[in-house]
Amino acid sequence: MHRNTPILSETADGSVTSYKMECWQPTGSFKIRGIGNLCRKAHARGATGLVSSSGGNAGMAAAYAARELGMDARIVVPKTTAEFVRHRLVALGAQVEAHGDVWDQADERARRYCEDDGAAYVPPFDHPDIWAGHATLVAECAEAMEPPDEVILSVGGGGLLCGVLQGMHDAGWDTIPLVAVETAGAASLAAAMAADEVVDICEIASIAKTLGARRVAEEALAWTHRHPVISELVGDREAVEACLEFANRQRVLVEPACGAALAVASRRRQASRNALVVVCGGSGVNLDQLNRWRAQFGLDWNQGL
């Protein structure tokens, strides 16, 4: 269900930054790789329906996969989910319900539906089938380019990180550092690395809602013990600024959750001569929404020009 996405490159100050354009997946983000893999396996086991608990990219991927597989889909979203995202889910044929103020509450509701009607539960990030699907991203890169000096990606619940690191080891990139980027108000991986155990952060205090997991996957922390992982944090303003710069340079809209990785790629350009950045994308962005974020931080549309 996913596409082999292109890799775009920019050269600046003698450094080459390569962008894996997952924003051009049919659902707008990398999530369709792993979610599609999980849903396809659930369908093969005889499931007729899917239930997901995401008002963002995972929910969009689950709804898309259900449509492609001829399955029913129920997506439980937090009440904070933008109206235009809900409309997109409905347009894909999903039944959409808003419940709770945060993802954890929506997830609890979704799990109850699975108990009642036997539908297959689709977690947003924490499942081996999801990680295996995301690993295909690296396999494509390994065929198309020389090994980079480092790989940069955004981290929410840790599903992308787990999949990419699995793919890096499969490709023989097992010594290449991975830079794990979070916004300061949604840094569950950084908290886990500091405590050397998975912990719950108090709240999600970031506009990068798709990075909003209060607790990172256990496997994500485990990977930091067997692979060089560098934790980086950015502020919301810096993430939005990077979104605007990317829109100006590449004419592509991405969420602040993706902008976080783009911001760190710019920050680390002198430290890395050849970086690969996963442009994870985001279904929760349109021109109006990006303009609201721009105005919130008093940024100029000409950022990066």
mmCIF file of C-alpha atoms in Angstrom:
data_model
loop_
_atom_site.group_PDB
_atom_site.id
_atom_site.type_symbol
_atom_site.label_atom_id
_atom_site.label_comp_id
_atom_site.label_asym_id
_atom_site.label_seq_id
_atom_site.Cartn_x
_atom_site.Cartn_y
_atom_site.Cartn_z
ATOM 1 C CA MET A 1 0.000 0.000 0.000
ATOM 2 C CA HIS A 2 2.976 2.318 0.389
ATOM 3 C CA ARG A 3 5.083 3.904 -2.328
ATOM 4 C CA ASN A 4 8.809 3.888 -2.920
ATOM 5 C CA THR A 5 9.276 7.593 -2.220
ATOM 6 C CA PRO A 6 11.976 9.725 -3.866
ATOM 7 C CA ILE A 7 15.059 11.133 -2.196
ATOM 8 C CA LEU A 8 15.717 14.843 -2.747
ATOM 9 C CA SER A 9 19.105 16.409 -2.004
ATOM 10 C CA GLU A 10 20.298 19.885 -1.090
ATOM 11 C CA THR A 11 23.875 21.122 -0.969
ATOM 12 C CA ALA A 12 24.856 23.959 1.354
ATOM 13 C CA ASP A 13 28.206 24.959 2.843
ATOM 14 C CA GLY A 14 29.808 21.849 1.393
ATOM 15 C CA SER A 15 27.326 19.529 3.109
ATOM 16 C CA VAL A 16 24.754 17.315 1.399
ATOM 17 C CA THR A 17 21.389 16.745 3.046
ATOM 18 C CA SER A 18 19.241 13.996 1.552
ATOM 19 C CA TYR A 19 15.490 14.008 2.235
ATOM 20 C CA LYS A 20 13.459 10.790 2.124
ATOM 21 C CA MET A 21 10.104 12.250 1.080
ATOM 22 C CA GLU A 22 7.637 10.208 3.119
ATOM 23 C CA CYS A 23 5.290 13.192 3.004
ATOM 24 C CA TRP A 24 4.440 11.968 -0.522
ATOM 25 C CA GLN A 25 2.941 8.702 0.658
ATOM 26 C CA PRO A 26 -0.770 8.351 -0.309
ATOM 27 C CA THR A 27 -1.817 9.099 3.289
ATOM 28 C CA GLY A 28 0.609 12.006 3.716
ATOM 29 C CA SER A 29 3.089 10.298 6.029
ATOM 30 C CA PHE A 30 5.366 7.305 6.572
ATOM 31 C CA LYS A 31 2.724 5.632 8.760
ATOM 32 C CA ILE A 32 1.181 3.710 5.865
ATOM 33 C CA ARG A 33 4.315 1.548 5.672
ATOM 34 C CA GLY A 34 3.933 0.006 9.113
ATOM 35 C CA ILE A 35 0.180 0.395 9.581
ATOM 36 C CA GLY A 36 -0.428 -1.041 6.121
ATOM 37 C CA ASN A 37 1.734 -4.056 6.951
ATOM 38 C CA LEU A 38 -0.110 -4.683 10.219
ATOM 39 C CA CYS A 39 -3.559 -4.265 8.638
ATOM 40 C CA ARG A 40 -2.715 -6.573 5.751
ATOM 41 C CA LYS A 41 -1.719 -9.299 8.224
ATOM 42 C CA ALA A 42 -4.892 -8.757 10.274
ATOM 43 C CA HIS A 43 -6.957 -9.125 7.115
ATOM 44 C CA ALA A 44 -5.123 -12.350 6.229
ATOM 45 C CA ARG A 45 -6.030 -13.725 9.677
ATOM 46 C CA GLY A 46 -9.719 -13.118 8.945
ATOM 47 C CA ALA A 47 -10.404 -9.759 10.598
ATOM 48 C CA THR A 48 -13.236 -7.845 8.940
ATOM 49 C CA GLY A 49 -12.813 -4.569 10.815
ATOM 50 C CA LEU A 50 -10.088 -2.291 12.138
ATOM 51 C CA VAL A 51 -10.120 0.043 15.131
ATOM 52 C CA SER A 52 -7.497 2.744 15.623
ATOM 53 C CA SER A 53 -7.032 5.486 18.180
ATOM 54 C CA SER A 54 -5.373 8.322 16.353
ATOM 55 C CA GLY A 55 -6.448 11.748 15.214
ATOM 56 C CA GLY A 56 -3.365 11.960 13.087
ATOM 57 C CA ASN A 57 -1.220 9.994 10.714
ATOM 58 C CA ALA A 58 -1.824 6.521 12.163
ATOM 59 C CA GLY A 59 -5.590 6.942 11.958
ATOM 60 C CA MET A 60 -5.321 8.154 8.376
ATOM 61 C CA ALA A 61 -3.177 5.140 7.488
ATOM 62 C CA ALA A 62 -5.596 2.716 9.173
ATOM 63 C CA ALA A 63 -8.585 4.225 7.356
ATOM 64 C CA TYR A 64 -6.756 4.070 4.023
ATOM 65 C CA ALA A 65 -5.642 0.472 4.595
ATOM 66 C CA ALA A 66 -9.179 -0.566 5.553
ATOM 67 C CA ARG A 67 -10.552 0.929 2.366
ATOM 68 C CA GLU A 68 -7.928 -0.786 0.223
ATOM 69 C CA LEU A 69 -8.573 -4.131 1.933
ATOM 70 C CA GLY A 70 -12.372 -3.867 1.906
ATOM 71 C CA MET A 71 -12.625 -3.707 5.704
ATOM 72 C CA ASP A 72 -14.663 -1.552 8.082
ATOM 73 C CA ALA A 73 -12.724 1.089 10.019
ATOM 74 C CA ARG A 74 -13.563 2.865 13.247
ATOM 75 C CA ILE A 75 -11.179 5.682 14.191
ATOM 76 C CA VAL A 76 -11.433 7.154 17.694
ATOM 77 C CA VAL A 77 -9.810 10.593 17.784
ATOM 78 C CA PRO A 78 -9.184 13.051 20.630
ATOM 79 C CA LYS A 79 -11.574 15.983 20.674
ATOM 80 C CA THR A 80 -8.661 18.282 19.832
ATOM 81 C CA THR A 81 -8.343 16.711 16.355
ATOM 82 C CA ALA A 82 -8.793 19.322 13.617
ATOM 83 C CA GLU A 83 -12.103 19.243 11.762
ATOM 84 C CA PHE A 84 -10.442 18.968 8.358
ATOM 85 C CA VAL A 85 -8.618 15.814 9.533
ATOM 86 C CA ARG A 86 -11.890 14.251 10.675
ATOM 87 C CA HIS A 87 -13.403 15.028 7.283
ATOM 88 C CA ARG A 88 -10.506 13.293 5.541
ATOM 89 C CA LEU A 89 -11.034 10.189 7.660
ATOM 90 C CA VAL A 90 -14.743 10.136 6.819
ATOM 91 C CA ALA A 91 -13.925 10.615 3.130
ATOM 92 C CA LEU A 92 -11.840 7.421 3.322
ATOM 93 C CA GLY A 93 -14.927 5.566 4.542
ATOM 94 C CA ALA A 94 -14.096 5.410 8.254
ATOM 95 C CA GLN A 95 -16.536 5.822 11.118
ATOM 96 C CA VAL A 96 -15.082 8.600 13.253
ATOM 97 C CA GLU A 97 -15.719 9.226 16.939
ATOM 98 C CA ALA A 98 -14.229 12.023 19.060
ATOM 99 C CA HIS A 99 -13.494 10.993 22.627
ATOM 100 C CA GLY A 100 -11.265 12.485 25.325
ATOM 101 C CA ASP A 101 -8.890 15.403 25.307
ATOM 102 C CA VAL A 102 -5.692 13.406 24.701
ATOM 103 C CA TRP A 103 -4.667 10.308 22.763
ATOM 104 C CA ASP A 104 -4.517 8.088 25.855
ATOM 105 C CA GLN A 105 -8.255 8.570 26.449
ATOM 106 C CA ALA A 106 -9.130 7.931 22.805
ATOM 107 C CA ASP A 107 -6.964 4.803 22.885
ATOM 108 C CA GLU A 108 -8.751 3.407 25.928
ATOM 109 C CA ARG A 109 -12.082 3.825 24.123
ATOM 110 C CA ALA A 110 -10.757 2.167 20.956
ATOM 111 C CA ARG A 111 -9.501 -0.866 22.867
ATOM 112 C CA ARG A 112 -12.953 -1.349 24.407
ATOM 113 C CA TYR A 113 -14.488 -1.504 20.922
ATOM 114 C CA CYS A 114 -12.062 -4.284 20.011
ATOM 115 C CA GLU A 115 -13.169 -6.263 23.063
ATOM 116 C CA ASP A 116 -16.854 -5.807 22.184
ATOM 117 C CA ASP A 117 -16.928 -6.635 18.474
ATOM 118 C CA GLY A 118 -13.673 -8.505 17.833
ATOM 119 C CA ALA A 119 -12.231 -5.984 15.394
ATOM 120 C CA ALA A 120 -8.459 -5.871 14.998
ATOM 121 C CA TYR A 121 -6.791 -3.178 17.086
ATOM 122 C CA VAL A 122 -4.355 -0.941 15.181
ATOM 123 C CA PRO A 123 -1.872 0.738 17.546
ATOM 124 C CA PRO A 124 -0.232 3.938 16.329
ATOM 125 C CA PHE A 125 3.391 2.844 16.837
ATOM 126 C CA ASP A 126 4.045 -0.017 19.250
ATOM 127 C CA HIS A 127 3.982 -3.317 17.321
ATOM 128 C CA PRO A 128 6.622 -5.457 15.537
ATOM 129 C CA ASP A 129 4.579 -5.547 12.306
ATOM 130 C CA ILE A 130 4.595 -1.748 12.274
ATOM 131 C CA TRP A 131 8.344 -1.599 12.788
ATOM 132 C CA ALA A 132 8.909 -4.142 10.011
ATOM 133 C CA GLY A 133 6.858 -2.008 7.643
ATOM 134 C CA HIS A 134 8.793 1.127 8.514
ATOM 135 C CA ALA A 135 12.085 -0.713 7.954
ATOM 136 C CA THR A 136 11.329 -0.807 4.216
ATOM 137 C CA LEU A 137 12.114 2.917 4.161
ATOM 138 C CA VAL A 138 15.787 2.221 4.833
ATOM 139 C CA ALA A 139 15.926 -0.645 2.356
ATOM 140 C CA GLU A 140 14.894 1.798 -0.380
ATOM 141 C CA CYS A 141 17.516 4.322 0.726
ATOM 142 C CA ALA A 142 20.267 1.707 0.833
ATOM 143 C CA GLU A 143 19.545 0.820 -2.802
ATOM 144 C CA ALA A 144 19.506 4.449 -3.937
ATOM 145 C CA MET A 145 22.389 6.127 -2.082
ATOM 146 C CA GLU A 146 25.711 5.661 -0.338
ATOM 147 C CA PRO A 147 25.571 5.257 3.451
ATOM 148 C CA PRO A 148 25.122 8.673 5.125
ATOM 149 C CA ASP A 149 27.116 10.033 8.053
ATOM 150 C CA GLU A 150 23.967 10.083 10.175
ATOM 151 C CA VAL A 151 20.205 9.576 9.951
ATOM 152 C CA ILE A 152 17.866 12.224 11.392
ATOM 153 C CA LEU A 153 14.217 11.624 12.247
ATOM 154 C CA SER A 154 11.456 12.827 14.542
ATOM 155 C CA VAL A 155 10.276 10.701 17.463
ATOM 156 C CA GLY A 156 6.798 10.479 18.949
ATOM 157 C CA GLY A 157 5.960 7.069 20.348
ATOM 158 C CA GLY A 158 9.057 5.539 18.786
ATOM 159 C CA GLY A 159 7.577 3.432 15.991
ATOM 160 C CA LEU A 160 9.522 5.167 13.229
ATOM 161 C CA LEU A 161 12.734 4.996 15.251
ATOM 162 C CA CYS A 162 12.297 1.253 15.858
ATOM 163 C CA GLY A 163 11.583 0.557 12.209
ATOM 164 C CA VAL A 164 14.378 2.709 10.841
ATOM 165 C CA LEU A 165 16.939 1.210 13.209
ATOM 166 C CA GLN A 166 15.778 -2.285 12.263
ATOM 167 C CA GLY A 167 16.196 -1.314 8.613
ATOM 168 C CA MET A 168 19.616 0.229 9.250
ATOM 169 C CA HIS A 169 20.887 -2.992 10.813
ATOM 170 C CA ASP A 170 19.420 -5.046 7.967
ATOM 171 C CA ALA A 171 21.266 -2.780 5.496
ATOM 172 C CA GLY A 172 24.585 -2.924 7.339
ATOM 173 C CA TRP A 173 24.271 0.661 8.580
ATOM 174 C CA ASP A 174 24.595 -0.530 12.183
ATOM 175 C CA THR A 175 27.364 1.922 13.184
ATOM 176 C CA ILE A 176 25.790 5.041 11.673
ATOM 177 C CA PRO A 177 24.414 7.335 14.401
ATOM 178 C CA LEU A 178 20.709 8.047 14.502
ATOM 179 C CA VAL A 179 19.650 11.516 15.653
ATOM 180 C CA ALA A 180 16.304 11.265 17.451
ATOM 181 C CA VAL A 181 14.495 14.609 17.498
ATOM 182 C CA GLU A 182 11.627 15.638 19.774
ATOM 183 C CA THR A 183 9.951 18.909 20.608
ATOM 184 C CA ALA A 184 10.671 20.055 24.143
ATOM 185 C CA GLY A 185 7.032 19.663 25.172
ATOM 186 C CA ALA A 186 6.722 16.064 23.951
ATOM 187 C CA ALA A 187 10.067 14.501 24.800
ATOM 188 C CA SER A 188 9.148 11.046 26.098
ATOM 189 C CA LEU A 189 12.232 9.371 24.572
ATOM 190 C CA ALA A 190 14.613 11.927 26.082
ATOM 191 C CA ALA A 191 12.951 11.385 29.460
ATOM 192 C CA ALA A 192 13.318 7.611 29.125
ATOM 193 C CA MET A 193 16.972 7.899 28.116
ATOM 194 C CA ALA A 194 17.688 10.181 31.094
ATOM 195 C CA ALA A 195 15.998 7.777 33.525
ATOM 196 C CA ASP A 196 17.204 4.644 31.712
ATOM 197 C CA GLU A 197 13.658 3.353 31.899
ATOM 198 C CA VAL A 198 10.394 4.162 30.184
ATOM 199 C CA VAL A 199 8.560 6.880 32.108
ATOM 200 C CA ASP A 200 5.371 8.881 31.628
ATOM 201 C CA ILE A 201 5.901 12.564 30.954
ATOM 202 C CA CYS A 202 3.459 14.812 32.803
ATOM 203 C CA GLU A 203 1.763 16.376 29.787
ATOM 204 C CA ILE A 204 2.080 17.101 26.093
ATOM 205 C CA ALA A 205 2.959 20.788 25.953
ATOM 206 C CA SER A 206 3.728 21.122 22.259
ATOM 207 C CA ILE A 207 1.838 22.022 19.109
ATOM 208 C CA ALA A 208 3.487 18.991 17.484
ATOM 209 C CA LYS A 209 0.544 16.824 18.497
ATOM 210 C CA THR A 210 1.623 13.874 16.355
ATOM 211 C CA LEU A 211 4.701 13.627 18.591
ATOM 212 C CA GLY A 212 2.363 13.573 21.570
ATOM 213 C CA ALA A 213 2.960 10.199 23.224
ATOM 214 C CA ARG A 214 3.351 10.535 26.985
ATOM 215 C CA ARG A 215 5.213 7.219 27.044
ATOM 216 C CA VAL A 216 7.635 5.965 24.412
ATOM 217 C CA ALA A 217 7.652 2.320 23.288
ATOM 218 C CA GLU A 218 9.831 -0.007 25.385
ATOM 219 C CA GLU A 219 11.552 -1.162 22.192
ATOM 220 C CA ALA A 220 12.567 2.408 21.366
ATOM 221 C CA LEU A 221 14.488 2.712 24.618
ATOM 222 C CA ALA A 222 15.950 -0.757 24.119
ATOM 223 C CA TRP A 223 17.362 0.338 20.760
ATOM 224 C CA THR A 224 19.312 3.149 22.466
ATOM 225 C CA HIS A 225 21.264 0.448 24.319
ATOM 226 C CA ARG A 226 22.337 -1.341 21.146
ATOM 227 C CA HIS A 227 22.790 1.485 18.639
ATOM 228 C CA PRO A 228 24.330 4.994 18.803
ATOM 229 C CA VAL A 229 21.318 7.283 19.297
ATOM 230 C CA ILE A 230 21.729 11.045 19.774
ATOM 231 C CA SER A 231 18.809 12.836 21.455
ATOM 232 C CA GLU A 232 18.034 16.368 20.251
ATOM 233 C CA LEU A 233 15.261 18.738 21.356
ATOM 234 C CA VAL A 234 13.784 21.737 19.559
ATOM 235 C CA GLY A 235 11.161 24.304 20.514
ATOM 236 C CA ASP A 236 7.832 24.661 18.764
ATOM 237 C CA ARG A 237 8.876 27.953 17.195
ATOM 238 C CA GLU A 238 12.001 26.388 15.674
ATOM 239 C CA ALA A 239 9.943 23.484 14.321
ATOM 240 C CA VAL A 240 7.419 25.808 12.654
ATOM 241 C CA GLU A 241 10.211 27.962 11.280
ATOM 242 C CA ALA A 242 11.693 24.852 9.649
ATOM 243 C CA CYS A 243 8.283 24.000 8.154
ATOM 244 C CA LEU A 244 8.126 27.434 6.546
ATOM 245 C CA GLU A 245 11.688 27.176 5.242
ATOM 246 C CA PHE A 246 10.968 23.751 3.740
ATOM 247 C CA ALA A 247 7.779 25.035 2.120
ATOM 248 C CA ASN A 248 9.748 27.859 0.522
ATOM 249 C CA ARG A 249 12.649 25.681 -0.643
ATOM 250 C CA GLN A 250 10.822 22.513 -1.697
ATOM 251 C CA ARG A 251 7.192 23.750 -2.088
ATOM 252 C CA VAL A 252 6.030 21.029 0.331
ATOM 253 C CA LEU A 253 3.878 21.350 3.467
ATOM 254 C CA VAL A 254 4.778 19.291 6.554
ATOM 255 C CA GLU A 255 3.675 19.285 10.200
ATOM 256 C CA PRO A 256 5.771 20.749 13.048
ATOM 257 C CA ALA A 257 6.387 17.135 14.136
ATOM 258 C CA CYS A 258 8.329 16.771 10.885
ATOM 259 C CA GLY A 259 9.704 20.304 11.095
ATOM 260 C CA ALA A 260 11.517 19.280 14.271
ATOM 261 C CA ALA A 261 13.766 16.901 12.308
ATOM 262 C CA LEU A 262 14.249 19.471 9.553
ATOM 263 C CA ALA A 263 15.315 22.061 12.134
ATOM 264 C CA VAL A 264 17.939 19.746 13.593
ATOM 265 C CA ALA A 265 19.207 18.876 10.119
ATOM 266 C CA SER A 266 19.940 22.573 9.576
ATOM 267 C CA ARG A 267 21.471 22.881 13.040
ATOM 268 C CA ARG A 268 23.808 19.914 12.502
ATOM 269 C CA ARG A 269 24.875 20.744 8.957
ATOM 270 C CA GLN A 270 28.416 21.607 10.040
ATOM 271 C CA ALA A 271 28.735 18.432 12.125
ATOM 272 C CA SER A 272 27.583 16.080 9.375
ATOM 273 C CA ARG A 273 28.738 16.315 5.766
ATOM 274 C CA ASN A 274 26.172 13.820 4.496
ATOM 275 C CA ALA A 275 22.905 13.455 6.424
ATOM 276 C CA LEU A 276 19.759 11.508 5.594
ATOM 277 C CA VAL A 277 16.571 13.105 6.937
ATOM 278 C CA VAL A 278 13.261 11.257 7.089
ATOM 279 C CA VAL A 279 10.652 13.803 5.987
ATOM 280 C CA CYS A 280 7.866 12.026 7.845
ATOM 281 C CA GLY A 281 5.241 14.471 6.544
ATOM 282 C CA GLY A 282 1.902 14.802 8.269
ATOM 283 C CA SER A 283 -1.773 14.619 7.405
ATOM 284 C CA GLY A 284 -2.644 17.336 9.932
ATOM 285 C CA VAL A 285 -1.359 20.272 7.928
ATOM 286 C CA ASN A 286 -2.837 22.504 5.266
ATOM 287 C CA LEU A 287 -2.100 26.056 4.205
ATOM 288 C CA ASP A 288 -4.534 27.597 6.688
ATOM 289 C CA GLN A 289 -3.128 25.594 9.589
ATOM 290 C CA LEU A 290 0.472 26.410 8.708
ATOM 291 C CA ASN A 291 -0.472 30.075 8.479
ATOM 292 C CA ARG A 292 -2.001 29.939 11.979
ATOM 293 C CA TRP A 293 1.204 28.430 13.370
ATOM 294 C CA ARG A 294 3.229 31.089 11.545
ATOM 295 C CA ALA A 295 1.123 33.882 13.059
ATOM 296 C CA GLN A 296 1.278 32.304 16.528
ATOM 297 C CA PHE A 297 5.056 32.678 16.586
ATOM 298 C CA GLY A 298 5.258 35.926 14.630
ATOM 299 C CA LEU A 299 7.192 34.335 11.790
ATOM 300 C CA ASP A 300 7.510 35.617 8.250
ATOM 301 C CA TRP A 301 6.362 33.613 5.244
ATOM 302 C CA ASN A 302 9.739 34.288 3.628
ATOM 303 C CA GLN A 303 11.671 32.153 6.123
ATOM 304 C CA GLY A 304 14.623 30.498 4.453
ATOM 305 C CA LEU A 305 14.579 32.627 1.290
#
